Amino acid sequence: MYYLDHAEVRLLSQDLLPRVRLNPPDERLRGWNWSQSPVKPYTRDIPLSVWEVAARTCPTNRDVWLRRKLLRKNMPSSLVMVKGVVIHRVVQALFKEARRSIYLGQLSDLRERLVEKGRAVTEDELGSFSRQVDTGQLADELRALSSEVSKYIATVIESHLLEARSKYPYIDEDSLASLVFPFAIELPIDGSLLGLSPNLRADASWIFGGLVYDIKTGERQWWHRLQIAGYALAIESFYERPVDIGAVIYVNYSSRTGGLRIEKDFFIVSDDLRSRFLEYRDELQMMLAGNKEPPVAEACPRWCLFREHCLGVGE
């Protein structure tokens, strides 16, 4: 998923990166300018997660209000979000397990152990979410998708591992891990300078810098790019290195082909995306700081898990 094929390398090297070098983002919209407007937050006393700011699941942001002020728990807004979180955690767990196995020298049955790890993580996450929402209609579909994802990742990692070991038979564990995994998994970011959570985790970031990934399931949404813009700003504020390219990785099960479908959306983290994320951040912080309860949306999405809190059960 995080590995780049030849076409993707060419897209980056011959299109996106040259365009960024020719027309880089406005310095005023870089995360390292966190002490100056417009990057400076309205307040640092209400730290927000990136997905809270970017996810446009409720037209009036009432889901954020309910989660923060009424329920006071980190409840997902939709079953699609549950699905995405579970797949995200499966992917991260497999890459971490594979890296750990390299350092421990336990590589003989790696593929089988990774597939089993994916199954175990899926069941753990379903059990955890079932205490918050009804996952019954989603469970079987999610198990099938997770199984395909686990087999895919295990095969890809094994392939890269065999290639590296055959080319460099005397390589040590640390160098082998760097070759097989040229990206940082769950990059830790302190977003507090931007009024964001001090415990942010980007799905993955290319270790050479400049590229950040985010995994999604389901259909493409315009705000998925916005979420990556938030991580880019946070990385720039904390690590003081530029992040100009984003990649949303869509992971789905195709009923037509009966297999996994992975699509990648590469894009420039533009001034517009940066400005919009900062605008939404300030909007949410002002709402929460002023205790301004947002109205129920006129077009309340039927899939929203907060619907019963806004309209009543059965509405």
Coordinates of C-alpha atoms in Angstrom, one line a residue:
M1 CA 0.0 0.0 0.0
Y2 CA 2.7 2.4 0.9
Y3 CA 5.2 1.1 -1.6
L4 CA 5.4 3.1 -4.9
D5 CA 5.3 1.4 -8.3
H6 CA 7.0 2.7 -11.4
A7 CA 4.1 4.7 -12.6
E8 CA 3.7 6.4 -9.2
V9 CA 7.4 7.2 -9.1
R10 CA 7.2 8.8 -12.5
L11 CA 4.0 10.8 -11.5
L12 CA 5.9 12.2 -8.5
S13 CA 9.2 12.8 -10.1
Q14 CA 8.0 14.2 -13.5
D15 CA 4.7 15.9 -12.5
L16 CA 3.9 16.7 -8.9
L17 CA 7.3 17.5 -7.5
P18 CA 8.4 19.7 -10.4
R19 CA 5.1 21.6 -10.1
V20 CA 5.7 22.1 -6.4
R21 CA 9.3 23.4 -6.9
L22 CA 8.0 25.8 -9.5
N23 CA 5.1 27.0 -7.4
P24 CA 5.6 26.1 -3.7
P25 CA 3.0 26.7 -1.0
D26 CA 2.7 30.2 0.5
E27 CA 5.2 30.4 3.4
R28 CA 2.4 32.0 5.4
L29 CA 0.6 28.7 5.2
R30 CA 3.4 26.5 6.3
G31 CA 3.0 24.8 9.7
W32 CA 6.2 26.2 11.0
N33 CA 4.6 29.6 11.0
W34 CA 2.4 28.5 13.9
S35 CA 2.9 31.7 15.8
Q36 CA 1.6 33.9 12.9
S37 CA -1.9 34.3 11.4
P38 CA -3.5 32.4 9.7
V39 CA -1.7 29.3 11.0
K40 CA -1.9 30.5 14.6
P41 CA -4.8 28.8 16.3
Y42 CA -7.8 30.6 17.9
T43 CA -6.9 28.8 21.2
R44 CA -4.5 26.0 22.3
D45 CA -6.8 25.1 25.2
I46 CA -9.1 23.0 23.0
P47 CA -6.9 20.5 21.2
L48 CA -8.7 18.9 18.2
S49 CA -7.9 15.8 16.3
V50 CA -7.2 16.2 12.5
W51 CA -10.2 14.0 11.6
E52 CA -12.5 16.1 13.8
V53 CA -11.6 19.2 11.8
A54 CA -11.5 17.7 8.4
A55 CA -14.4 15.1 8.4
R56 CA -17.4 16.9 7.0
T57 CA -19.8 14.2 8.2
C58 CA -22.4 16.6 9.7
P59 CA -23.3 19.8 7.8
T60 CA -23.4 21.8 11.0
N61 CA -20.6 20.1 13.0
R62 CA -23.2 18.9 15.5
D63 CA -21.4 15.5 15.7
V64 CA -18.3 17.2 17.2
W65 CA -20.5 19.1 19.7
L66 CA -22.3 15.9 20.8
R67 CA -19.0 14.0 21.1
R68 CA -17.3 16.8 23.1
K69 CA -20.0 18.3 25.2
L70 CA -22.8 15.7 25.7
L71 CA -21.5 12.2 25.3
R72 CA -17.9 13.0 26.2
K73 CA -16.5 9.9 24.5
N74 CA -14.7 9.3 21.3
M75 CA -17.6 7.8 19.4
P76 CA -17.5 7.3 15.5
S77 CA -19.9 9.2 13.4
S78 CA -20.7 6.4 10.9
L79 CA -20.2 2.7 10.2
V80 CA -18.0 3.7 7.3
M81 CA -15.7 5.4 9.9
V82 CA -15.7 2.2 12.0
K83 CA -14.7 0.2 8.9
G84 CA -11.9 2.6 8.1
V85 CA -10.5 2.6 11.6
V86 CA -10.5 -1.2 11.8
I87 CA -8.7 -1.5 8.5
H88 CA -6.3 1.2 9.5
R89 CA -5.4 -0.6 12.7
V90 CA -5.0 -3.9 10.9
V91 CA -2.6 -2.4 8.3
Q92 CA -0.5 -0.6 11.0
A93 CA -0.4 -3.8 13.2
L94 CA 0.9 -5.9 10.3
F95 CA 3.7 -3.5 9.4
K96 CA 4.8 -3.2 13.0
E97 CA 4.7 -6.9 13.5
A98 CA 6.8 -7.5 10.4
R99 CA 9.4 -4.9 11.4
R100 CA 9.6 -6.5 14.9
S101 CA 10.1 -9.9 13.3
I102 CA 13.1 -8.6 11.4
Y103 CA 14.8 -7.4 14.5
L104 CA 14.0 -10.7 16.3
G105 CA 15.1 -12.8 13.4
Q106 CA 11.8 -14.6 13.2
L107 CA 11.1 -14.7 9.5
S108 CA 10.6 -18.3 8.6
D109 CA 6.7 -18.3 8.9
L110 CA 6.2 -14.5 8.7
R111 CA 3.4 -14.6 6.1
E112 CA 1.2 -17.0 8.1
R113 CA 1.8 -15.0 11.3
L114 CA 0.9 -11.7 9.7
V115 CA -2.4 -13.2 8.3
E116 CA -3.3 -14.5 11.7
K117 CA -2.3 -11.2 13.3
G118 CA -4.7 -9.4 11.0
R119 CA -7.6 -11.7 12.0
A120 CA -6.9 -11.2 15.7
V121 CA -6.7 -7.4 15.4
T122 CA -10.0 -7.4 13.5
E123 CA -11.8 -9.4 16.1
D124 CA -10.4 -7.2 18.9
E125 CA -11.5 -4.0 17.2
L126 CA -15.0 -5.4 16.4
G127 CA -15.3 -6.3 20.0
S128 CA -14.3 -2.8 21.1
F129 CA -16.6 -1.0 18.7
S130 CA -19.6 -3.3 19.5
R131 CA -19.7 -1.7 23.0
Q132 CA -20.4 1.7 21.3
V133 CA -22.4 0.9 18.1
D134 CA -24.2 -2.0 16.5
T135 CA -21.6 -3.6 14.2
G136 CA -23.8 -6.6 13.3
Q137 CA -24.5 -5.6 9.7
L138 CA -20.9 -4.6 9.2
A139 CA -19.0 -7.5 10.9
D140 CA -19.0 -10.1 8.2
E141 CA -18.2 -7.6 5.4
L142 CA -15.3 -6.2 7.5
R143 CA -13.9 -9.6 8.3
A144 CA -13.8 -10.4 4.6
L145 CA -12.1 -7.2 3.7
S146 CA -9.6 -7.5 6.5
S147 CA -8.7 -11.0 5.5
E148 CA -8.0 -9.8 1.9
V149 CA -6.0 -6.9 3.2
S150 CA -3.9 -9.1 5.5
K151 CA -3.1 -11.6 2.8
Y152 CA -2.1 -8.7 0.4
I153 CA 0.1 -7.0 2.9
A154 CA 1.7 -10.2 4.1
T155 CA 2.5 -11.1 0.5
V156 CA 3.9 -7.7 -0.4
I157 CA 6.1 -7.5 2.7
E158 CA 7.4 -11.1 2.1
S159 CA 8.2 -10.1 -1.5
H160 CA 10.2 -7.0 -0.5
L161 CA 11.9 -9.0 2.2
L162 CA 13.1 -11.8 -0.1
E163 CA 14.3 -9.3 -2.7
A164 CA 16.3 -7.3 -0.1
R165 CA 17.9 -10.5 1.4
S166 CA 18.8 -11.9 -2.0
K167 CA 20.4 -8.7 -3.1
Y168 CA 22.2 -8.0 0.2
P169 CA 22.8 -11.4 1.9
Y170 CA 25.0 -10.1 4.6
I171 CA 22.9 -7.1 5.6
D172 CA 22.2 -6.5 9.3
E173 CA 18.7 -6.3 10.8
D174 CA 18.6 -2.5 11.1
S175 CA 19.6 -1.9 7.4
L176 CA 17.2 -4.7 6.3
A177 CA 14.3 -3.0 8.1
S178 CA 15.2 0.3 6.5
L179 CA 15.2 -1.2 3.0
V180 CA 12.0 -3.2 3.4
F181 CA 10.1 -0.3 5.1
P182 CA 11.2 3.1 3.5
F183 CA 8.4 4.8 5.4
A184 CA 7.5 5.7 9.0
I185 CA 4.4 3.9 10.2
E186 CA 2.1 5.9 12.5
L187 CA 4.4 8.9 12.6
P188 CA 4.0 10.6 16.0
I189 CA 3.2 14.3 15.8
D190 CA 2.7 16.9 18.5
G191 CA 0.1 19.2 17.0
S192 CA -0.4 21.4 20.0
L193 CA 1.4 24.4 18.4
L194 CA -1.5 24.4 15.9
G195 CA -4.3 23.9 18.5
L196 CA -4.4 20.2 17.6
S197 CA -4.0 17.1 19.7
P198 CA -0.5 16.5 21.1
N199 CA -0.9 12.8 20.2
L200 CA -1.5 12.9 16.5
R201 CA -0.5 9.9 14.4
A202 CA -0.2 10.1 10.6
D203 CA -0.8 6.7 8.9
A204 CA 2.6 6.8 7.2
S205 CA 5.2 9.2 5.9
W206 CA 8.0 8.6 3.4
I207 CA 11.2 8.6 5.4
F208 CA 12.9 10.9 2.9
G209 CA 10.2 13.5 3.6
G210 CA 7.6 15.4 1.7
L211 CA 5.0 12.7 1.3
V212 CA 2.3 11.7 3.8
Y213 CA -0.3 8.9 3.4
D214 CA -3.8 8.3 4.8
I215 CA -5.9 5.1 4.4
K216 CA -9.6 5.3 3.7
T217 CA -12.4 2.8 2.8
G218 CA -15.6 3.4 0.9
E219 CA -16.1 6.1 -1.7
R220 CA -13.9 9.1 -2.3
Q221 CA -14.9 12.3 -0.4
W222 CA -13.5 15.8 -1.1
W223 CA -12.5 16.2 2.6
H224 CA -10.2 13.2 2.5
R225 CA -7.6 15.5 1.0
L226 CA -8.3 18.1 3.7
Q227 CA -7.3 15.5 6.4
I228 CA -3.9 15.1 4.8
A229 CA -3.5 18.8 4.7
G230 CA -4.0 18.8 8.5
Y231 CA -1.3 16.2 8.9
A232 CA 1.0 18.1 6.6
L233 CA 0.6 21.3 8.6
A234 CA 1.2 19.4 11.9
I235 CA 4.3 17.7 10.6
E236 CA 5.7 21.1 9.4
S237 CA 5.0 22.6 12.8
F238 CA 6.6 19.9 14.8
Y239 CA 9.4 18.6 12.6
E240 CA 10.0 21.8 10.6
R241 CA 10.2 20.0 7.3
P242 CA 8.0 20.7 4.3
V243 CA 5.2 18.3 3.3
D244 CA 4.1 19.1 -0.2
I245 CA 2.5 15.8 -1.5
G246 CA -0.4 13.8 -0.1
A247 CA -1.7 10.3 -1.0
V248 CA -5.1 9.0 0.0
I249 CA -5.1 5.2 -0.3
Y250 CA -8.6 3.7 -0.8
V251 CA -8.9 0.1 0.2
N252 CA -12.1 -1.7 -0.7
Y253 CA -13.5 -5.1 -1.6
S254 CA -14.7 -5.4 -5.2
S255 CA -17.8 -7.6 -5.6
R256 CA -17.3 -7.6 -9.3
T257 CA -13.8 -9.0 -9.3
G258 CA -14.2 -10.8 -6.0
G259 CA -10.9 -9.4 -4.7
L260 CA -9.2 -6.4 -3.2
R261 CA -9.3 -3.0 -4.9
I262 CA -6.6 -0.5 -4.0
E263 CA -6.6 3.0 -5.5
K264 CA -4.2 5.9 -4.7
D265 CA -5.0 9.6 -5.0
F266 CA -1.8 11.6 -5.2
F267 CA -2.1 15.4 -5.0
I268 CA -0.3 18.6 -4.0
V269 CA -1.1 19.9 -0.5
S270 CA -2.2 23.3 -2.0
D271 CA -2.7 26.7 -0.4
D272 CA -6.5 26.1 -0.8
L273 CA -6.4 22.9 1.2
R274 CA -4.2 24.4 3.9
S275 CA -6.4 27.5 4.2
R276 CA -9.6 25.5 4.4
F277 CA -8.3 23.2 7.1
L278 CA -7.2 26.2 9.2
E279 CA -10.6 27.9 8.7
Y280 CA -12.5 24.8 9.8
R281 CA -10.1 24.4 12.8
D282 CA -10.8 28.0 14.0
E283 CA -14.6 27.5 13.3
L284 CA -14.7 24.4 15.6
Q285 CA -12.6 26.0 18.3
M286 CA -14.8 29.1 18.4
M287 CA -17.9 27.0 18.6
L288 CA -16.6 24.9 21.5
A289 CA -15.0 27.8 23.4
G290 CA -18.2 29.8 23.1
N291 CA -20.5 26.9 24.0
K292 CA -22.5 27.6 20.9
E293 CA -24.6 24.5 20.3
P294 CA -25.0 24.0 16.5
P295 CA -28.5 23.3 15.1
V296 CA -29.7 20.0 13.9
A297 CA -28.9 19.7 10.2
E298 CA -31.8 20.2 7.8
A299 CA -30.5 17.3 5.7
C300 CA -29.4 15.0 8.5
P301 CA -27.6 12.0 6.9
R302 CA -29.4 8.8 7.6
W303 CA -26.2 6.9 8.2
C304 CA -25.1 9.2 11.0
L305 CA -24.7 7.3 14.3
F306 CA -25.6 10.5 16.2
R307 CA -29.0 10.7 14.5
E308 CA -30.9 9.4 17.5
H309 CA -29.4 12.0 19.7
C310 CA -30.5 14.8 17.4
L311 CA -33.9 13.6 16.1
G312 CA -34.9 10.8 18.6
V313 CA -34.9 7.1 18.1
G314 CA -36.6 5.9 15.0
E315 CA -36.7 9.2 13.3

